[in-house]
Coordinates of C-alpha atoms in Angstrom, one line a residue:
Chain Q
X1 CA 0.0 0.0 0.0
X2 CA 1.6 3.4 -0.8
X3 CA 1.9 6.1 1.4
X4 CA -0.8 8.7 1.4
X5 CA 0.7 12.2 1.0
X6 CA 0.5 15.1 3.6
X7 CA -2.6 16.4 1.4
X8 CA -4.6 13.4 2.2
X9 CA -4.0 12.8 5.8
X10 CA -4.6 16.5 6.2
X11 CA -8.1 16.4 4.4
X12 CA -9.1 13.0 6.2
X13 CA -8.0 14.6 9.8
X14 CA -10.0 17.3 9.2
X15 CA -12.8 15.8 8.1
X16 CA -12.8 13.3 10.9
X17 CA -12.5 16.1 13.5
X18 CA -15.5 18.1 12.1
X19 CA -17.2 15.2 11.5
X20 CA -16.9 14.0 15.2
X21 CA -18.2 17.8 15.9
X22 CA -21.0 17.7 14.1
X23 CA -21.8 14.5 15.5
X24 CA -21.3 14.8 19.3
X25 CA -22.3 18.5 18.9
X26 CA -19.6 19.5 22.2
X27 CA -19.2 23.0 20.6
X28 CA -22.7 23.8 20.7
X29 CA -24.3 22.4 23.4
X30 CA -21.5 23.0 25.4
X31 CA -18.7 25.4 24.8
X32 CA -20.9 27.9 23.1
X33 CA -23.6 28.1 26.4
X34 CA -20.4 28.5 28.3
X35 CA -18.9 31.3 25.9
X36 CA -22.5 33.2 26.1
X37 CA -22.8 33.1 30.0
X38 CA -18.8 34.4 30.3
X39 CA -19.7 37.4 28.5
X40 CA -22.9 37.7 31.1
X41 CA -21.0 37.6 34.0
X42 CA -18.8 40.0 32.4
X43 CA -21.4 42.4 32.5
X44 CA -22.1 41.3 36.3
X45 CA -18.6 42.0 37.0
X46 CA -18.1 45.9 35.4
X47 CA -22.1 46.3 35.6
X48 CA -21.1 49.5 33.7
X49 CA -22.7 50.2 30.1
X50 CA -19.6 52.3 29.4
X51 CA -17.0 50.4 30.7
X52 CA -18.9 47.2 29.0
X53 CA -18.7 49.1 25.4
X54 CA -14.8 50.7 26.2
X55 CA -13.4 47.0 26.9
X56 CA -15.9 44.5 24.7
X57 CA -13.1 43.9 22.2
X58 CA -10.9 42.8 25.2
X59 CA -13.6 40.5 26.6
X60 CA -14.4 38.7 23.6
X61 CA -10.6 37.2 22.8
X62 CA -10.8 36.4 26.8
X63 CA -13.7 34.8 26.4
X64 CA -12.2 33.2 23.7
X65 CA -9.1 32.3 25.0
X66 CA -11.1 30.7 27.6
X67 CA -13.5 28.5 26.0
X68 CA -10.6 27.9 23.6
X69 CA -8.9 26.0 26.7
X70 CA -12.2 24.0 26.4
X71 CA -12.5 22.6 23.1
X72 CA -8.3 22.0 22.6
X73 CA -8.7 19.4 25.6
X74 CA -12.0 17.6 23.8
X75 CA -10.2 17.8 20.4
X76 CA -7.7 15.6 22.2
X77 CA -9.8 13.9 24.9
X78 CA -11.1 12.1 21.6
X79 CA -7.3 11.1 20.2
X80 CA -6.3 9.9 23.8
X81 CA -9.3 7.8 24.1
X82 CA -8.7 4.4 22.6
X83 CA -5.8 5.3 21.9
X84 CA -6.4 7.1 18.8
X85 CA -3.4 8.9 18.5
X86 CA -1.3 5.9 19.1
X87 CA -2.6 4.6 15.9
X88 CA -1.9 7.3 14.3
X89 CA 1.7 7.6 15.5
X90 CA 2.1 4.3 14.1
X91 CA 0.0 4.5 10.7
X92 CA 3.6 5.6 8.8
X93 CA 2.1 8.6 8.5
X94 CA 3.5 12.3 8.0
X95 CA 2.6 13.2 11.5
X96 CA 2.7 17.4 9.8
X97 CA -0.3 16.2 8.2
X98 CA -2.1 15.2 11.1
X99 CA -0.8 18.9 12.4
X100 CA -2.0 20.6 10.5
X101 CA -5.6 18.6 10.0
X102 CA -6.1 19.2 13.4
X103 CA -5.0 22.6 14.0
X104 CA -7.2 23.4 10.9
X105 CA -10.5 22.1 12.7
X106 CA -9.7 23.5 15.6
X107 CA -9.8 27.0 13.8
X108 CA -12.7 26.6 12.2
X109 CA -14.5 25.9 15.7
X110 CA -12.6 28.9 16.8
X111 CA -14.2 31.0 13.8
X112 CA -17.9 29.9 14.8
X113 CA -17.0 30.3 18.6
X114 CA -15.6 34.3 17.4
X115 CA -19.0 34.4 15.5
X116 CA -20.9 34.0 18.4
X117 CA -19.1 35.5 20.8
X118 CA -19.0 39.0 18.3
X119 CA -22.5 38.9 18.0
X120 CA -23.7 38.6 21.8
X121 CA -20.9 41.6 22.3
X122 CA -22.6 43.7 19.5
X123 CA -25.9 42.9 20.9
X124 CA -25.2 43.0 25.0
X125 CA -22.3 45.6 25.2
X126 CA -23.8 47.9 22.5
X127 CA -21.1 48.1 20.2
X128 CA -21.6 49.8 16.5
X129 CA -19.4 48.2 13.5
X130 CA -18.9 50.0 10.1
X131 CA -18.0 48.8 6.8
X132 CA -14.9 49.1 7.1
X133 CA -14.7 47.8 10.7
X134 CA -16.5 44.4 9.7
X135 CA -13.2 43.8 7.3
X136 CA -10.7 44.4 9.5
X137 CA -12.7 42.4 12.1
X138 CA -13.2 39.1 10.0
X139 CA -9.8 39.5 8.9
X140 CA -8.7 39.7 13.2
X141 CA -10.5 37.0 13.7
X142 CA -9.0 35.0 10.8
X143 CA -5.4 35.6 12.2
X144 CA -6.1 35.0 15.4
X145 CA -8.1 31.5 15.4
X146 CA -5.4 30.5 13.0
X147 CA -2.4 31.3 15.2
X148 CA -4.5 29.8 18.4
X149 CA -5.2 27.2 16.3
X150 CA -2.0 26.5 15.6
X151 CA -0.3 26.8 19.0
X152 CA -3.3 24.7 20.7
X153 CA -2.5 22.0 18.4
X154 CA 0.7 22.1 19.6
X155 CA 0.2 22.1 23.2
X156 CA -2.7 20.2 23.4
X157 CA -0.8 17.7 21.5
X158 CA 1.8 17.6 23.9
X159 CA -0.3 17.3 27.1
X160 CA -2.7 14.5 25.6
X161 CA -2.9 11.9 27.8
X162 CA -0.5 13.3 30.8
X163 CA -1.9 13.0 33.9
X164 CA -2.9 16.9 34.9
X165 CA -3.3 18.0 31.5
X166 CA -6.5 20.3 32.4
X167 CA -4.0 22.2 34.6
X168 CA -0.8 22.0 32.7
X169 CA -2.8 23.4 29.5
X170 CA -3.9 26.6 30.5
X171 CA -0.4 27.2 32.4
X172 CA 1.4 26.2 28.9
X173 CA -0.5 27.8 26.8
X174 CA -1.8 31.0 27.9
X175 CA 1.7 33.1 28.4
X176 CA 2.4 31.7 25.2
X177 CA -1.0 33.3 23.8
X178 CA -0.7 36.7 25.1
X179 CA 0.4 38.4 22.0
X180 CA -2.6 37.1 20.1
X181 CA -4.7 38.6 22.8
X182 CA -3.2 41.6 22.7
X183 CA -3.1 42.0 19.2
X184 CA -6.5 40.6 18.6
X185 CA -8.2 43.2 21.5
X186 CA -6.4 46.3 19.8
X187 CA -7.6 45.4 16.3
X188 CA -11.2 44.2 17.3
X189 CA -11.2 47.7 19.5
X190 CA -10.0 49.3 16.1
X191 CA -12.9 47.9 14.4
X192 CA -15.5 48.9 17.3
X193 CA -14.1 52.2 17.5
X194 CA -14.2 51.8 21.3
X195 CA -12.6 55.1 22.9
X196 CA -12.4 56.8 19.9
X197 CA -10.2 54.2 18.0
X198 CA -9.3 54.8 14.5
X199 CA -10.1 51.6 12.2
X200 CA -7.0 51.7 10.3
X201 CA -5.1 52.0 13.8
X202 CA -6.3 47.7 13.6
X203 CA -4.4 46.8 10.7
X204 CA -0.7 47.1 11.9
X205 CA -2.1 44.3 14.9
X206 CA -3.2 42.3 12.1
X207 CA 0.2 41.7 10.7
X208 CA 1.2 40.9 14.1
X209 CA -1.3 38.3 14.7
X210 CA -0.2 36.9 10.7
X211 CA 3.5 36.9 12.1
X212 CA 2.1 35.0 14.8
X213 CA 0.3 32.4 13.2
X214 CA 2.9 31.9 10.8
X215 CA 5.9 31.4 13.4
X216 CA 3.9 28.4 14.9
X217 CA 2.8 27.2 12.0
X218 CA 6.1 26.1 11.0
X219 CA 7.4 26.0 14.8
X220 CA 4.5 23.7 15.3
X221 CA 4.7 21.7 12.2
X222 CA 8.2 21.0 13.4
X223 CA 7.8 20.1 16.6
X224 CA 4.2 18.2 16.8
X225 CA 5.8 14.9 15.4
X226 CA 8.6 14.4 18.3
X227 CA 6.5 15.9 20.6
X228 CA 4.0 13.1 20.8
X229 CA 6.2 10.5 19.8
X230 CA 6.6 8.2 22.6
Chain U
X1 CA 28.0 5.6 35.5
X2 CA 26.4 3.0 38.6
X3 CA 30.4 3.3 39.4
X4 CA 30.1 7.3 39.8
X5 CA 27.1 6.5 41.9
X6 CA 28.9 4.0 44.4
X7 CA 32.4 5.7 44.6
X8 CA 30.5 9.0 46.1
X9 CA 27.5 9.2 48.2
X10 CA 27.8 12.9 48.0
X11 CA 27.1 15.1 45.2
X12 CA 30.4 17.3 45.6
X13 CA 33.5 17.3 44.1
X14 CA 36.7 18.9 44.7
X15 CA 36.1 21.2 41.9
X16 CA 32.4 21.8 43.2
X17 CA 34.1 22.5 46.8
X18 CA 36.4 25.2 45.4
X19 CA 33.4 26.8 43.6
X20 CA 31.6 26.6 46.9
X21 CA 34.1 28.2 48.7
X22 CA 35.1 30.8 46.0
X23 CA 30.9 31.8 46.4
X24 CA 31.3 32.0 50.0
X25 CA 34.0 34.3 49.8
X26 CA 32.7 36.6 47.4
X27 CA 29.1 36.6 48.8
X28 CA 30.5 37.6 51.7
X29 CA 32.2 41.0 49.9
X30 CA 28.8 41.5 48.3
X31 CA 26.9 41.5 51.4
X32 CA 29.3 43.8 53.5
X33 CA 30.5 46.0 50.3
X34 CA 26.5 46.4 49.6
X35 CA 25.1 47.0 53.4
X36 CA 28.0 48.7 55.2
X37 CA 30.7 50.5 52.9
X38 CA 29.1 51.3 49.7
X39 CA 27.2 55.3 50.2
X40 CA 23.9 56.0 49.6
X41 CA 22.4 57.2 46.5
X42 CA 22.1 60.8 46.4
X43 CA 17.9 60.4 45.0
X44 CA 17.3 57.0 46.3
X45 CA 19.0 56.8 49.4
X46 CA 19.3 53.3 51.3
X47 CA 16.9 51.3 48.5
X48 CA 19.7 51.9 46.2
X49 CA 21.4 48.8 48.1
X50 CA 18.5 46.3 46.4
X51 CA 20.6 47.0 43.7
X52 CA 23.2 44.2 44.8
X53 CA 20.8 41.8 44.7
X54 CA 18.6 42.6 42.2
X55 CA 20.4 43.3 38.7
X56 CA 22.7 40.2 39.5
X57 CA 19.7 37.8 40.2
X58 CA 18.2 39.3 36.6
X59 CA 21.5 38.6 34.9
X60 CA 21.3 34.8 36.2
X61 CA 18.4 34.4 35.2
X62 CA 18.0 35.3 31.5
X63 CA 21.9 33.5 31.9
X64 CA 19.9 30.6 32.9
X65 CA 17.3 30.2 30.5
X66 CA 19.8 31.2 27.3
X67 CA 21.9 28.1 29.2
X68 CA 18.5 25.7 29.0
X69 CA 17.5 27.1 25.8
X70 CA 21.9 25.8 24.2
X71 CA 21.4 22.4 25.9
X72 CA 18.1 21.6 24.9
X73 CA 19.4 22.6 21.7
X74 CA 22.6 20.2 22.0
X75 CA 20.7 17.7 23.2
X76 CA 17.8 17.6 19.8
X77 CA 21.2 18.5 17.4
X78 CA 23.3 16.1 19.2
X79 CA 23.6 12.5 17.3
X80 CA 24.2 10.7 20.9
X81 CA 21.9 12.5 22.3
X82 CA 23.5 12.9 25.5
X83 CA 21.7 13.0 28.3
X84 CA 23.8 15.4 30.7
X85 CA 22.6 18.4 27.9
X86 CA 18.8 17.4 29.0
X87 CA 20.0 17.2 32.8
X88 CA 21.9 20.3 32.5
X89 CA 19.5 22.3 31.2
X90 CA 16.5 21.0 33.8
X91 CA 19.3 22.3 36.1
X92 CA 19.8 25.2 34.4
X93 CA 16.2 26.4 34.1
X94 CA 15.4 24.9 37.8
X95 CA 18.3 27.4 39.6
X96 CA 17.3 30.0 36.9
X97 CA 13.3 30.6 38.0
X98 CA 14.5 30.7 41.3
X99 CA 16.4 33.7 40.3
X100 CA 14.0 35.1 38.6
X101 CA 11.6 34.9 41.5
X102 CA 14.0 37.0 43.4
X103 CA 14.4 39.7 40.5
X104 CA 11.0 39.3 40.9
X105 CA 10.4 40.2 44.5
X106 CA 13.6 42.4 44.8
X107 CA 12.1 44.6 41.7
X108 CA 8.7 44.8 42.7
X109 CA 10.3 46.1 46.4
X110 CA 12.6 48.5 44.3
X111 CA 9.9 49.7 42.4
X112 CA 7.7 50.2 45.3
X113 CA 10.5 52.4 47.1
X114 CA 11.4 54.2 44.1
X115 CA 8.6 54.4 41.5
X116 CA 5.7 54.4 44.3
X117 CA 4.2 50.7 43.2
X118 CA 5.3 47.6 43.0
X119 CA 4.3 47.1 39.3
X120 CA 4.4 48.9 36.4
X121 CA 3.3 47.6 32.7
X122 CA 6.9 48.4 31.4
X123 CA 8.0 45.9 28.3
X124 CA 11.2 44.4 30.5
X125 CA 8.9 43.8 34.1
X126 CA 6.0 42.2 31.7
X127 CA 8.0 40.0 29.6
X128 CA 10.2 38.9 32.4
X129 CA 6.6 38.1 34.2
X130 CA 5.9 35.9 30.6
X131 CA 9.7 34.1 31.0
X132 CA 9.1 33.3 35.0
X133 CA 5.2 31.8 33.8
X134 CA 6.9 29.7 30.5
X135 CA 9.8 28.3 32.6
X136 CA 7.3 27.0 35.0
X137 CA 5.7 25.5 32.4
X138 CA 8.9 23.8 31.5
X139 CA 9.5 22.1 34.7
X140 CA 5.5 21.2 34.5
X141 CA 6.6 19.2 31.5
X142 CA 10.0 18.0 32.9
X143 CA 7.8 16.3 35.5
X144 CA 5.0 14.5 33.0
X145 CA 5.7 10.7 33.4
X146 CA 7.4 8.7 30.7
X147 CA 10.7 7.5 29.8
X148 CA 14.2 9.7 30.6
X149 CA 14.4 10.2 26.7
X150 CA 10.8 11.0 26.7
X151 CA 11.3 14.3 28.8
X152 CA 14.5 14.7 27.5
X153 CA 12.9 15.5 24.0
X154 CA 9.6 17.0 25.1
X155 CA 10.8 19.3 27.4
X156 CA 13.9 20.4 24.9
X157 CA 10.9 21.4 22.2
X158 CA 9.8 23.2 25.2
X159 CA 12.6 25.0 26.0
X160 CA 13.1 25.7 21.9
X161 CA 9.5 26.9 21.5
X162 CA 10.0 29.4 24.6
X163 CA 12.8 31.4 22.6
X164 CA 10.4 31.3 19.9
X165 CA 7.7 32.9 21.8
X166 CA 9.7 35.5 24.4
X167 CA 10.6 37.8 21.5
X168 CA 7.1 38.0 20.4
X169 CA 5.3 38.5 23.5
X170 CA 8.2 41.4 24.4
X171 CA 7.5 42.6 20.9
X172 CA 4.1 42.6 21.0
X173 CA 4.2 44.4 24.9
X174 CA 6.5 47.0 23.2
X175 CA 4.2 48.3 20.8
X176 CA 0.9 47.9 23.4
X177 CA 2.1 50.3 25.9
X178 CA 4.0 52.1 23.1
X179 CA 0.8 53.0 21.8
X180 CA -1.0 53.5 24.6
X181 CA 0.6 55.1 27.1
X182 CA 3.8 56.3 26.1
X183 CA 6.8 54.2 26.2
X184 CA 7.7 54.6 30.1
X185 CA 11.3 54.5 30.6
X186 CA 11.8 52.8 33.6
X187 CA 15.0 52.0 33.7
X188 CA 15.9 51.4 37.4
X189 CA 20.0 51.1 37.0
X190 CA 19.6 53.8 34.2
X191 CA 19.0 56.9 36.3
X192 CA 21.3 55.7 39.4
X193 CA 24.5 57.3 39.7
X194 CA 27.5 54.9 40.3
X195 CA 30.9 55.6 42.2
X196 CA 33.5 53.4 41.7
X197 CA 32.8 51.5 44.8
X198 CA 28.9 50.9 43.9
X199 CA 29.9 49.6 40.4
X200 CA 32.9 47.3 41.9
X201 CA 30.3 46.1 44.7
X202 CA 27.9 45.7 41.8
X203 CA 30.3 43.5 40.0
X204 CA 31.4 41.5 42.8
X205 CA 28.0 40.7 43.4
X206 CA 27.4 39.4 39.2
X207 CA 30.6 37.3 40.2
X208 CA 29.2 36.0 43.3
X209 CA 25.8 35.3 42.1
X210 CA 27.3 33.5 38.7
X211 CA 29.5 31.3 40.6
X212 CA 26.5 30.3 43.2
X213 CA 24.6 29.2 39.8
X214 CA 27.0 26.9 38.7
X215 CA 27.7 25.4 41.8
X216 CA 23.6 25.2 42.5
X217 CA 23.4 23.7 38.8
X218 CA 26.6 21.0 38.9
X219 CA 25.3 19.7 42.7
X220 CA 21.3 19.7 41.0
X221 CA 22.3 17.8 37.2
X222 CA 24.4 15.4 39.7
X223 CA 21.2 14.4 41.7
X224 CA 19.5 14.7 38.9
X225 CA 21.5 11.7 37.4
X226 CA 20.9 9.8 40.7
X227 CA 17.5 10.1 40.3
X228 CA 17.8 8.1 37.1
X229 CA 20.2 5.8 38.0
X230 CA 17.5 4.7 40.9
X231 CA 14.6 4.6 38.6
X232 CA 16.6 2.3 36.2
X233 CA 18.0 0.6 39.1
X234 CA 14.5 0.1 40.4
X235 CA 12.9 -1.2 36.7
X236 CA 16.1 -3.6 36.7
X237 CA 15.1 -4.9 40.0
X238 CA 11.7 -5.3 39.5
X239 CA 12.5 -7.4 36.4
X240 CA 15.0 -9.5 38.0
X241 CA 12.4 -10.2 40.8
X242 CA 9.7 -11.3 38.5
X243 CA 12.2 -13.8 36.7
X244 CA 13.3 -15.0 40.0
X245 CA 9.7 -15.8 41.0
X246 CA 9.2 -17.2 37.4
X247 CA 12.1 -20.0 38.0
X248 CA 11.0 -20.8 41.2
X249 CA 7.1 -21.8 40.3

């Protein structure tokens, strides 16, 4: 039997991971709820329509990072589990592939999880978004869920399995996501013009979150492989 | 190796011991030079001795983590793969976030005397912050179970991936308060004044502090390879017991 190229394992990864989603529906019975009722106790917290509309762009990527925390553990709760990964490791496979299949699905739950979460801001926190704000926004969010894609991939890869892994996750992975929450908060601030932000202030954080993402993509592409090899 | 285990139950050497005492020795200087002979500053009077303590423990510890950051490197290059580069740089990054807890606590204390709080969001406090958090996070994974080879090349991706993500986070802190508040220059050896003692005190002190590292990091990699050895030693026993019970039934 031939080996199947990266392309291939990359597709059928993805498609298993989505498929599993769409299946077991985690994301949105679950993580999504969860998302929504973070941004409620937000409002709890500051109980401050002002303060609410001046820092939404900085509660949304928390929330985000967050809930993010959430679905990287299930995305590999379900490898660990019979030992899927194992199988995997073995299958002669270009584990980059497998990366990047993963880290792939993991954005895309990111993007509808961003969706959501953008939406119950605009709608709770009263924030207005222009034309040219909704570009630089989508375009954030692209950036963003790619490079947390990417690095939770990576992490989450690492601390499949371990024993403590809900602990050691967040204590990885979250000094490691800082820029991409700073960078992310400015633009999506940029884009809501909260405090009197200029839109085109947002771009120049945009490249930073597109350095980001691509830095782990190849770190991460790298280092997945020997990471989980056992 | 079980040889270097037997023909010492100690972890010294007499190498180690003439470390040890050189430390002593020049500890000792720091301490007196710093509290008793060096003067004042002229702005921040008696805080100015946190100085001593302070900028050497910060030099050790970026020293440190550049140190874990060459042997985990050594160690992934290396075609032996030599397990004293993994042990050295645990070591290495073990001693090192002890330093930088004291930089830590010895700036925030500085900054409280001097600057009136014990935090500001300055680019070098924050992204020293993000090293102390990521090097705990390295000894997190130094201590996830699996094989000596296992950690070896987990936590060396580790270690690799932290200089990967340092620059960017210090990056990205420079530009956020750049743009937000004004870069605040808060530079806390900048705006003090030395005399030729303070700056020979200081030095002493880099010496003495530098020498304490190694000798904290040789006596740690050398328990660190008795903790192997026993955990080998213990598989190879368990083994040999299970045999022995199988030629006995």
């Amino acid at each position: 039997m031939s080996r199947p190229n990266n392309g291939r394992v990359f597709s059928a990864v993805l498609i298993k991971d989505l498929r599993i989603e769409f299946r077991s529906r985690v994301l949105m019975n679950q993580v999504l709820p969860f998302a929504g009722l973070v941004m409620i106790m937000f409002a709890f917290a500051l109980d401050n329509d002002d303060v609410l509309q001046r820092v939404a762009g900085g509660l949304v990527w928390l929330a985000t990072l967050f809930s993010s925390l959430i679905i990287i553990q299930r995305s590999f709760a379900v490898e660990a589990a019979d030992q899927a990964l194992d199988s995997l490791r073995v299958a002669g496979i270009d584990l980059a592939g497998v990366y990047f299949g993963k880290a792939i699905a993991l954005t895309i739950k990111l993007i509808v999880l961003d969706f959501v979460l953008l939406v119950t801001a605009m709608l709770l926190y009263r924030v207005d978004l222009t034309g040219s704000g909704l570009v630089l926004l989508v375009t954030c969010v692209l950036g963003s869920t790619t490079g947390l894609g990417f690095v939770g991939t990576l992490y989450g890869g690492l601390t499949a399995g371990a024993k403590g892994r809900e602990t050691l996750l967040p204590l990885l992975l979250l000094p490691v996501v800082a820029p991409v929450l700073i960078a992310a908060t400015r633009a999506t601030e940029a884009a809501f013009a909260s405090g009197g932000a200029q839109t085109s202030e947002g771009w120049a954080w945009v490249g930073l979150l597109a350095v980001f993402a691509a830095v782990f993509g190849v770190g991460g592409s790298l280092a997945f492989g020997p990471l989980i090899d056992e | 190796m079980s040889q270097l285990v037997t023909s010492t139950s100690a972890t010294g050497t007499r190498a180690t011991r003439v470390l040890g005492l050189l430390a002593i020795l020049v500890m000792l200087w720091v301490v007196i030079g710093g509290l008793v002979f060096t003067p004042q500053d002229v702005v921040q009077g008696e805080s100015v001795r946190i100085m001593y303590v302070h900028v050497p423990s910060a030099w050790i510890a970026y020293l440190a983590f550049i140190l874990t950051a060459v042997a985990s490197a050594s160690w992934l290059i290396g075609k032996k793969h030599s397990m004293g580069f993994d042990r050295f740089a645990g070591a290495s990054a073990e001693v090192g976030v002890m330093f930088m807890a004291i930089t830590l606590v010895t700036g925030s204390l500085w900054g409280r005397l001097t600057w009136g709080e014990f935090w500001q969001w300055d680019p070098r406090l924050t992204t020293t912050a993000f090293l102390f958090v990521t090097y705990l996070g390295y000894l997190a994974v130094r201590r996830l179970e699996g094989s000596a080879e296992q950690r070896a090349r987990r936590s060396a991706i580790i270690a690799l991936l932290a200089v990967l993500e340092i620059p960017l986070v210090h990056f990205s802190v420079v530009i956020w308060r750049s743009l937000h508040q004004g870069a605040t220059v808060l530079n806390p050896s900048g705006d003090v004044k030395l005399d030729d003692l303070m700056l020979f005190t200081l030095f002493s002190g880099v010496v003495g502090f530098t020498l304490v590292f190694f000798w904290l990091v040789l006596h740690r990699q050398r328990t660190m390879l008795l903790l192997d050895v026993v955990n080998r030693r213990g598989l190879d026993t368990a083994i040999a017991n299970r045999r022995a019970e199988g030629s006995t039934n």
